[in-house]
Short mmCIF file of C-alpha atoms and ligand atoms in Angstrom, two decimals:
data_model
loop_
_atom_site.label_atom_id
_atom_site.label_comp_id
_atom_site.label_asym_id
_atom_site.label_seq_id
_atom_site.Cartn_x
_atom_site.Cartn_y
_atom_site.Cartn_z
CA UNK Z 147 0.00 0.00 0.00
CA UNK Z 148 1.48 3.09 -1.15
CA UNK Z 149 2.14 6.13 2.01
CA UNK Z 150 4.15 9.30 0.76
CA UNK Z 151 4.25 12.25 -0.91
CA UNK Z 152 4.33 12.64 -4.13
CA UNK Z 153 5.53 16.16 -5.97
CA UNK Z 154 3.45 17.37 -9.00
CA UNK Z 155 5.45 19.08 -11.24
CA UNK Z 156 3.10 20.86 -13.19
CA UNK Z 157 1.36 22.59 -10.52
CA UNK Z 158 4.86 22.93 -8.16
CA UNK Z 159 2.25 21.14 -5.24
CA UNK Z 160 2.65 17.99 -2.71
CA UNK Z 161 0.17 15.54 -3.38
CA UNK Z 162 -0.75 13.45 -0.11
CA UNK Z 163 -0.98 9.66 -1.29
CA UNK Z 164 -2.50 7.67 1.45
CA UNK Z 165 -4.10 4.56 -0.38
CA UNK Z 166 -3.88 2.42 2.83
CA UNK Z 167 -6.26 4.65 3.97
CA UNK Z 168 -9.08 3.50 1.21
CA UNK Z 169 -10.57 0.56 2.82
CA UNK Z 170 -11.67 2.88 6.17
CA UNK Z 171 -15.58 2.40 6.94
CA UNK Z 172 -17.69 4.76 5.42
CA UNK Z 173 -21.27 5.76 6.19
CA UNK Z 174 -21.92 8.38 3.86
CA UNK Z 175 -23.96 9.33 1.16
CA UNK Z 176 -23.68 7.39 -2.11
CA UNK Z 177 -24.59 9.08 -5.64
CA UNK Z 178 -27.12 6.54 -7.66
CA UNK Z 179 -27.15 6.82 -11.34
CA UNK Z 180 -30.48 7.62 -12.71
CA UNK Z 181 -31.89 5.00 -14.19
CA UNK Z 182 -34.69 6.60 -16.45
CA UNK Z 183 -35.20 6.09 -20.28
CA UNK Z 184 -33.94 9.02 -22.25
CA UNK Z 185 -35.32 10.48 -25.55
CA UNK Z 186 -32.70 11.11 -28.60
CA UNK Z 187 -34.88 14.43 -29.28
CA UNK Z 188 -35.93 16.32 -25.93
CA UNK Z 189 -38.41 19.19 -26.86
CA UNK Z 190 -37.27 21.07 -23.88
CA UNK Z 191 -33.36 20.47 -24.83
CA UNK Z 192 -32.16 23.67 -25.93
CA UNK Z 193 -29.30 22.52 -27.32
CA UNK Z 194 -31.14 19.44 -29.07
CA UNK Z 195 -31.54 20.65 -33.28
CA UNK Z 196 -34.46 22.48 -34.39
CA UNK Z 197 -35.24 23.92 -30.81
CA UNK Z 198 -36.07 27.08 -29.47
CA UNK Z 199 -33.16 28.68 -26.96
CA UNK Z 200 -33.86 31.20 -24.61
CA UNK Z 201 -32.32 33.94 -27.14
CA UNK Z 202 -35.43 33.01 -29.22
CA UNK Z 203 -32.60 31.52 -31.78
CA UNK Z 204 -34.11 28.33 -33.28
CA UNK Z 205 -31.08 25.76 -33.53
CA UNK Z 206 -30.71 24.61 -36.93
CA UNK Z 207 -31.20 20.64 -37.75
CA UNK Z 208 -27.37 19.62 -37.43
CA UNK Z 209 -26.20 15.99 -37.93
CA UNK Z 210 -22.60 16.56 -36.59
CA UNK Z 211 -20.75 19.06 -34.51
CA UNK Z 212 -22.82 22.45 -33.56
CA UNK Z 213 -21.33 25.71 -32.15
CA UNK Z 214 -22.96 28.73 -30.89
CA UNK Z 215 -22.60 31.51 -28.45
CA UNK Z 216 -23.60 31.05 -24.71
CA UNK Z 217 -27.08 32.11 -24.15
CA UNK Z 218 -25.76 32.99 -20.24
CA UNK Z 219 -21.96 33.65 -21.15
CA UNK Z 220 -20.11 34.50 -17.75
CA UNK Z 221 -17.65 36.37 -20.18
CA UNK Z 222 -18.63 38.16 -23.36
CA UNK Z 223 -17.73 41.21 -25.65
CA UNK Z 224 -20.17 43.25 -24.32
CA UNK Z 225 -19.92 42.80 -21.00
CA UNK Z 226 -20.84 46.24 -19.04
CA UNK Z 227 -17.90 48.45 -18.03
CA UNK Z 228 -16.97 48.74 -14.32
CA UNK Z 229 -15.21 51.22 -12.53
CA UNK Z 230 -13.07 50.51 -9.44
CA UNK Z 231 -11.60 53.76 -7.19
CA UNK Z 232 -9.41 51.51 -5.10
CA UNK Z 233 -5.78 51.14 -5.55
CA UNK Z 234 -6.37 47.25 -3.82
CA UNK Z 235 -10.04 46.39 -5.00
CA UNK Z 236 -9.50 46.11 -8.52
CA UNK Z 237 -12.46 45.35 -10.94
CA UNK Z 238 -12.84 45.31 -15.07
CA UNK Z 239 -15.13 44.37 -17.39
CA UNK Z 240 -15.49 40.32 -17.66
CA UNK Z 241 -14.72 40.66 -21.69
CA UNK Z 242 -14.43 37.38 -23.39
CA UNK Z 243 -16.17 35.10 -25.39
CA UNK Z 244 -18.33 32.06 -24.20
CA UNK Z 245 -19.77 29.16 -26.82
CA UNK Z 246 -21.01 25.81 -26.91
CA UNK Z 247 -20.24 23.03 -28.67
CA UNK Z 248 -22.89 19.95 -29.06
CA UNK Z 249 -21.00 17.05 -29.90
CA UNK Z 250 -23.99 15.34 -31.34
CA UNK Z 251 -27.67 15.94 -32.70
CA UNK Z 252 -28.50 13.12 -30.05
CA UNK Z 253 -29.72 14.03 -26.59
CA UNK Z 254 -29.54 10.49 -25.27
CA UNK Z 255 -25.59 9.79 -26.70
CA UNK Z 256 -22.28 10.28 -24.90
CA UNK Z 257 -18.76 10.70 -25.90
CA UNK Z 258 -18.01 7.57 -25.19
CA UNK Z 259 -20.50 5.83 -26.92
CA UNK Z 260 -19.49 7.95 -30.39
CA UNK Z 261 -17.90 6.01 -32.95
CA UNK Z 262 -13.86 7.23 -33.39
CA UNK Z 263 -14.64 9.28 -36.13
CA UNK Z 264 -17.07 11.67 -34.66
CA UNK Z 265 -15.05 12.07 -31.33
CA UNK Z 266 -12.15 13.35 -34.36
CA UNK Z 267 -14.76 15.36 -35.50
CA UNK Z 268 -15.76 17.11 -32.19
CA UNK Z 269 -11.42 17.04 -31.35
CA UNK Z 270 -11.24 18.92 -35.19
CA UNK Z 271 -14.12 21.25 -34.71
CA UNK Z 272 -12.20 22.38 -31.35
CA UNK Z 273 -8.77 23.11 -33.21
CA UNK Z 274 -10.84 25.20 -35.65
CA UNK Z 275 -12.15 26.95 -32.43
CA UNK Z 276 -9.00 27.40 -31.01
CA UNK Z 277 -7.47 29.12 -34.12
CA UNK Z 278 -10.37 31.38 -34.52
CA UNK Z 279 -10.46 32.81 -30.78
CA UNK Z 280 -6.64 32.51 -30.08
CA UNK Z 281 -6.03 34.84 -33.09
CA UNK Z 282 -7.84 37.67 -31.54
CA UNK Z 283 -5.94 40.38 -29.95
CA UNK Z 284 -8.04 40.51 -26.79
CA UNK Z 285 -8.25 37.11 -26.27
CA UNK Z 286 -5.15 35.92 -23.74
CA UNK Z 287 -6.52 31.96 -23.64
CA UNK Z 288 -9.05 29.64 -24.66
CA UNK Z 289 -10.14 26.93 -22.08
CA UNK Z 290 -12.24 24.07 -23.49
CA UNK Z 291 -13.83 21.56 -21.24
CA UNK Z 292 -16.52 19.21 -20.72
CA UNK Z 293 -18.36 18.70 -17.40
CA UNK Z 294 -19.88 15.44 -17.40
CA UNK Z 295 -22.71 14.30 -14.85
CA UNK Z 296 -25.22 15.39 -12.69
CA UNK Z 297 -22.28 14.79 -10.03
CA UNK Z 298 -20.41 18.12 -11.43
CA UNK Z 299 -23.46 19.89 -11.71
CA UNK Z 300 -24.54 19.39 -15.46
CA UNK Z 301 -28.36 17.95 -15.42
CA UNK Z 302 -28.80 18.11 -18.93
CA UNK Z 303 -27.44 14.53 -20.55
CA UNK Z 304 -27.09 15.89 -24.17
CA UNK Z 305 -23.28 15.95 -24.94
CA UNK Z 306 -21.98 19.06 -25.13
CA UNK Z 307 -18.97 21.30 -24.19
CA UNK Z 308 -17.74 24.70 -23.63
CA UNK Z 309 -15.37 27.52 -24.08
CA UNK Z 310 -14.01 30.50 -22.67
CA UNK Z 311 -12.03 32.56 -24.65
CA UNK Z 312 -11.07 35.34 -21.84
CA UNK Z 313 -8.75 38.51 -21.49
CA UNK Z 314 -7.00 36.16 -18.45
CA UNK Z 315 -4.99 33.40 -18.60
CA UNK Z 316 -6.84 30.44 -16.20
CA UNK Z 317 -4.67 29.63 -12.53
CA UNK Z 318 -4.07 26.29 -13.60
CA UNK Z 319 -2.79 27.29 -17.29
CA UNK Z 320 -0.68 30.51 -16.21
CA UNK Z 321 1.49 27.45 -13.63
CA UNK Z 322 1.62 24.87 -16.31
CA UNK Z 323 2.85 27.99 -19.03
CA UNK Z 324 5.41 29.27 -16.51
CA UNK Z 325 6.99 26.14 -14.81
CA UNK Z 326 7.08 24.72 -18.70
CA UNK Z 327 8.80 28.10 -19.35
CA UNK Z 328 11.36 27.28 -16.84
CA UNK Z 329 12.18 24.12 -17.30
CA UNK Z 330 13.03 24.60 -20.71
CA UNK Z 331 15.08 27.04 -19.66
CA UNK Z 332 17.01 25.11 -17.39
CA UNK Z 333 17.05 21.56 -19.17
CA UNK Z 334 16.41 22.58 -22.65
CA UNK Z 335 13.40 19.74 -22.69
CA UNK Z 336 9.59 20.01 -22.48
CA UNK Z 337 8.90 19.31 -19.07
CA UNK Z 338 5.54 17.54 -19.79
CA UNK Z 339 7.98 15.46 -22.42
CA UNK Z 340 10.32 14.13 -19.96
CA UNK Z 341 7.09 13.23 -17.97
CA UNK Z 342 6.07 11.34 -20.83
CA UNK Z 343 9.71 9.64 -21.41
CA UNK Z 344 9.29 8.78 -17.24
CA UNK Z 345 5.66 7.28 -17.41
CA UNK Z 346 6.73 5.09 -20.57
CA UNK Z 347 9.28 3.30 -19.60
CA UNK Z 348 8.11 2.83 -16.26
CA UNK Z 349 4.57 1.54 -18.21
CA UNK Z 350 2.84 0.85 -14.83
CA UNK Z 351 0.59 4.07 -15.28
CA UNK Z 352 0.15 3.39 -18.59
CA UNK Z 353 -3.66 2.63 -19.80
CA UNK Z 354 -3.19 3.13 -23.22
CA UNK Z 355 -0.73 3.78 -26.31
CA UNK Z 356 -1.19 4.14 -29.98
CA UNK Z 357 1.37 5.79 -32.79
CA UNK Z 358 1.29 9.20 -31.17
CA UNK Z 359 -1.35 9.65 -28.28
CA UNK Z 360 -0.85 8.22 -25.00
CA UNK Z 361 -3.24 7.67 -21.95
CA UNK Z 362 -1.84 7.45 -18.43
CA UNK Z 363 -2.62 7.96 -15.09
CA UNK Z 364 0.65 10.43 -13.97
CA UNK Z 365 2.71 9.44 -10.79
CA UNK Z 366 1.46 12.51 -9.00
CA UNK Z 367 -2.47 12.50 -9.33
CA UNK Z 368 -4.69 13.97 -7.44
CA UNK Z 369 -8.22 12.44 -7.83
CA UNK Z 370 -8.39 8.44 -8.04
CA UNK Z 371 -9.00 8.35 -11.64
CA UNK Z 372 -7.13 11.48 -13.19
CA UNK Z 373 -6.05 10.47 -16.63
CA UNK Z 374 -4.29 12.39 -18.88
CA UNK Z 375 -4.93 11.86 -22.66
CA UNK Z 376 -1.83 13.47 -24.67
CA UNK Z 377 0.21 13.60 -28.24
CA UNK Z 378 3.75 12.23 -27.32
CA UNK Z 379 4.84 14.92 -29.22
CA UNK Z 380 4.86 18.61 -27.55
CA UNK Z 381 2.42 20.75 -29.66
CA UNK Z 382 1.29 23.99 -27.84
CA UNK Z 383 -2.63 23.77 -28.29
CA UNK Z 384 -5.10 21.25 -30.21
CA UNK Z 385 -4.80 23.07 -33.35
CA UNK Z 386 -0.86 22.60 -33.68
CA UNK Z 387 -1.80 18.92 -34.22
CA UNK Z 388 -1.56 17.09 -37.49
CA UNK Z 389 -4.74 15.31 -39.18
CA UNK Z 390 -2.86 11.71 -38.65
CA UNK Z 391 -2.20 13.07 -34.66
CA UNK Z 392 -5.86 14.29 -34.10
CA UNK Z 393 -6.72 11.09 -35.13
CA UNK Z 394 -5.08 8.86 -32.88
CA UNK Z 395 -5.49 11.16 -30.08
CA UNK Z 396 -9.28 10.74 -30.93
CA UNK Z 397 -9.05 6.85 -30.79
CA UNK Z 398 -7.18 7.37 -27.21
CA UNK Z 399 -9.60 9.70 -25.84
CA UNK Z 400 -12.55 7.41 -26.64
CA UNK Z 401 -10.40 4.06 -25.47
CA UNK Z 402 -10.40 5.70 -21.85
CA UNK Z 403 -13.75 7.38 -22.27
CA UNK Z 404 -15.50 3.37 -22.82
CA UNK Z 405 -13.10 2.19 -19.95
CA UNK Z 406 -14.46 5.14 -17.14
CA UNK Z 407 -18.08 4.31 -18.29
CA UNK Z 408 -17.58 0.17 -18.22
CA UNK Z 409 -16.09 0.95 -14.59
CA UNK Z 410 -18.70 0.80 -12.70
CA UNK Z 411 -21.32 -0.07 -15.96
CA UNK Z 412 -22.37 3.58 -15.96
CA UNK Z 413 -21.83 7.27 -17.41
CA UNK Z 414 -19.12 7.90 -15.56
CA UNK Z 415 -18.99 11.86 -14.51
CA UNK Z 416 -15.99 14.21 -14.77
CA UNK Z 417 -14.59 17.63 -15.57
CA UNK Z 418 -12.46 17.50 -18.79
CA UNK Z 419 -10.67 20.29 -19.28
CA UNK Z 420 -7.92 20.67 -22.56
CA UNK Z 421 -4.98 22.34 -21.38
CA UNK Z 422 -3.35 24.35 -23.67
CA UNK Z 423 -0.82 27.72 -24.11
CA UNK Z 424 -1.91 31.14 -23.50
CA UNK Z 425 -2.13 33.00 -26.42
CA UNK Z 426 -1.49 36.06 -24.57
CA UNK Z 427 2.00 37.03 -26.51
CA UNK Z 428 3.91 35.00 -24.31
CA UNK Z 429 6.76 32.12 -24.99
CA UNK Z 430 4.57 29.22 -24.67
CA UNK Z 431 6.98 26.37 -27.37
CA UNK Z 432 7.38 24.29 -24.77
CA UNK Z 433 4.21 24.14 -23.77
CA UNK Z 434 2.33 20.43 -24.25
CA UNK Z 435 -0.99 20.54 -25.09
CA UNK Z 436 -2.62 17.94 -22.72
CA UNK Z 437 -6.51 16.40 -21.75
CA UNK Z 438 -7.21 15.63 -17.91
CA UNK Z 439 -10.27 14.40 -16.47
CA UNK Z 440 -10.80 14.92 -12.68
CA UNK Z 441 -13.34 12.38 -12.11
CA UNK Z 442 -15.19 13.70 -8.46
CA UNK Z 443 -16.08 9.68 -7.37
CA UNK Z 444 -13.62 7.52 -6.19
CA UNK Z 445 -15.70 4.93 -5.93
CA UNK Z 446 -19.10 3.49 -7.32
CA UNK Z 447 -21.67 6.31 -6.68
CA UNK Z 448 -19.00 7.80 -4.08
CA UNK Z 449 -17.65 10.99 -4.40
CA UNK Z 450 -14.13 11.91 -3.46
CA UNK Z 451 -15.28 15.27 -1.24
CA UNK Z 452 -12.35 18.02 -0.64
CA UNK Z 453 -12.42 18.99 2.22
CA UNK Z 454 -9.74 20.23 4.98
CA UNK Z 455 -6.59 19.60 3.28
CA UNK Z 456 -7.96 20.35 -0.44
CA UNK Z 457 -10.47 23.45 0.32
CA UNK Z 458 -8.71 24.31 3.66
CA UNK Z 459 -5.26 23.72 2.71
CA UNK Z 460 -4.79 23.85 -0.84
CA UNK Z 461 -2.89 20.32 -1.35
CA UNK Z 462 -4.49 17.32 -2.13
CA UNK Z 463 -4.99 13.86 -0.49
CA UNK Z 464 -5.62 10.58 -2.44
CA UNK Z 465 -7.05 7.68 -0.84
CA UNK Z 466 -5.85 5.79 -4.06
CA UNK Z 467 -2.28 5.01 -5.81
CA UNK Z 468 -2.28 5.86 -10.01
CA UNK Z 469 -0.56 2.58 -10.04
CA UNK Z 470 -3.28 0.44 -8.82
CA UNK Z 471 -6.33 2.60 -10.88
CA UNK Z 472 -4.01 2.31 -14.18
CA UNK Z 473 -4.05 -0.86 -13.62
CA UNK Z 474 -7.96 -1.19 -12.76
CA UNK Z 475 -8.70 0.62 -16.04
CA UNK Z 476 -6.34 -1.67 -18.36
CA UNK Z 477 -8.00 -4.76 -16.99
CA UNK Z 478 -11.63 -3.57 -18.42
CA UNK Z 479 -13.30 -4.47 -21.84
CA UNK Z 480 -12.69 -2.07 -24.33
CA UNK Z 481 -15.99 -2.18 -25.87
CA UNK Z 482 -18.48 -0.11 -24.48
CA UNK Z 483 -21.01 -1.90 -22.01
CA UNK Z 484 -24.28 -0.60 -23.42
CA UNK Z 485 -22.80 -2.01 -27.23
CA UNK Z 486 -22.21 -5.46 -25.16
CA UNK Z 487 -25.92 -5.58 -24.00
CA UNK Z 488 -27.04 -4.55 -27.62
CA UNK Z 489 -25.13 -7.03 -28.96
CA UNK Z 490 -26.79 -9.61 -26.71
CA UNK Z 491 -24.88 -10.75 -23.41
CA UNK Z 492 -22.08 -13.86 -23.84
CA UNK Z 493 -21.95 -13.40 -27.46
CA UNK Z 494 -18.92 -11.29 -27.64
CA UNK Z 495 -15.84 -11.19 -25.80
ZN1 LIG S 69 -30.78 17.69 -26.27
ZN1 LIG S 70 -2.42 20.16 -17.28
#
């Protein structure tokens, strides 16, 4: 059972890792997945085709990838201006833009249940988003993420992302750009490289590998099943990536996508954010564009809750060792569960 710390280079952060811990009684509340039928058209969906949004826009009758402006954006271009007369209370106006992207016409369909090529299509329709808004003067990043699950929040199943293009670079993003920064500086290598180059040859926190995309669970995770989906290659952002790259990275993202759902044989909830460079002027080249998920249940229908040491503290404990979850997530089938049962149980391997 693993008991130490563990040092997480891309955030400059101890991680706790107490997986002896994980077997402790628990008496809590569990999170049961909902069990109901749903439609593949909801009339009430507003981001299902040919409805009504609460702009008034109708959404047109789109078979692939959608995109359109947030109907609530937190940040947009007209966002009112603010003035602040303390030297200590700063304020500005929250200017930005905020869009959505359905992955699919279906309501009832996840990521992980689309076929490889539409998962490229969503991963190409986000480099052409990431061009577009990471061009624009004002624009210092682009965050695009998913939040999956009624666990992080998001009560409406249809598939869909988002992004903020905003006139700050994200906490998380402004760490990874500068300790990537510095590295390079003092090594002359991609930082998030030589991370690679560790994880594969040590191959226990490996889940999955293909020409040019890896999966893996990194040696210094926070939440129990925190993958990482990357390019072994260092490319600053989504769009740097070839057609061939997108590709594979595609196939890796939905390999780990079927595994977290056959888990525990249900959508399995997370917050997917793509990490990529500023585009803020900076030196961002070695920079590597990445995917995590931070899954919130470390269990079946139990959710990892931060608490003291993560809201209180700011560092992170783990009841669970990457090695043992990487390891958890290889052993699974690699078709998805709900294609099993259409395909009739025992049939198929
Ligand atoms: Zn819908
Ligand atoms: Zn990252």
């Amino acid at each position: 059972m693993t008991w130490e710390e563990r040092w997480h280079p891309l955030r400059e952060e101890w991680v706790i890792v107490a997986a002896h811990r994980q077997g402790r009684p628990w008496s809590g509340e569990t999170v049961a997945a909902s069990k109901e039928r749903i439609p593949s058209h909801e009339p009430t969906c507003y981001l299902c085709p040919r409805n009504k949004r609460i702009s008034g826009v109708v959404n047109p009758d789109f078979s692939g990838v959608f995109v359109f402006d947030n109907d609530h954006p937190c940040v947009a271009e007209d966002a009112p201006e603010v003035a602040s007369d303390s030297s200590l209370y700063l304020s500005r106006p929250a200017t930005g833009i905020a869009r959505v992207i359905c992955f699919s016409p279906r309501h009832n369909t996840t990521l992980a249940e689309l076929p490889d090529s539409d998962v490229d299509n969503v991963l190409a329709e986000f480099q052409d988003q990431y061009r577009d808004l990471g061009e624009r003067p004002d624009i210092a990043h682009v965050l695009m993420f998913e939040n999956k699950g009624e666990a992080v929040g998001v009560s409406n199943p249809h598939p869909h992302g988002q992004i903020y293009a905003t006139n700050f670079v994200f906490k998380t993003i402004e760490t990874e750009a500068r300790v990537s920064r510095t590295y390079w500086e003092e090594h002359r290598r991609a930082l998030f490289a030589d991370i690679l180059t560790e994880e594969l040859s040590d191959g226990r926190r490996i889940v999955y590998e293909n020409d040019s995309a890896v999966v893996f669970l990194p040696y210094f995770v926070r939440y129990a099943y925190e993958a990482y989906v990357a390019p072994k290659a260092t490319h600053r952002s989504i769009a740097d990536l070839s057609d061939k790259e997108r590709r594979d990275l595609a196939t890796a993202l939905k390999h780990v996508l079927v595994k977290f759902d056959n888990l525990w044989q249900m959508p399995f909830p997370y917050v997917m954010p793509f990490h990529q460079a500023p585009t803020d002027g900076t030196d961002n080249g070695a920079f590597h564009f990445h995917i995590e998920f931070h899954p919130p249940f470390r269990k079946p229908n139990l959710l990892k809750y931060l608490a003291g040491p993560e809201i209180g503290g700011g560092n992170f404990l783990s009841d669970t060792a990457p090695e043992e979850k990487a390891e958890e997530l290889r052993a699974l089938p690699d078709t998805h569960y709900k294609e099993t049962d259409r395909m009739g149980h025992g049939g198929h391997g």
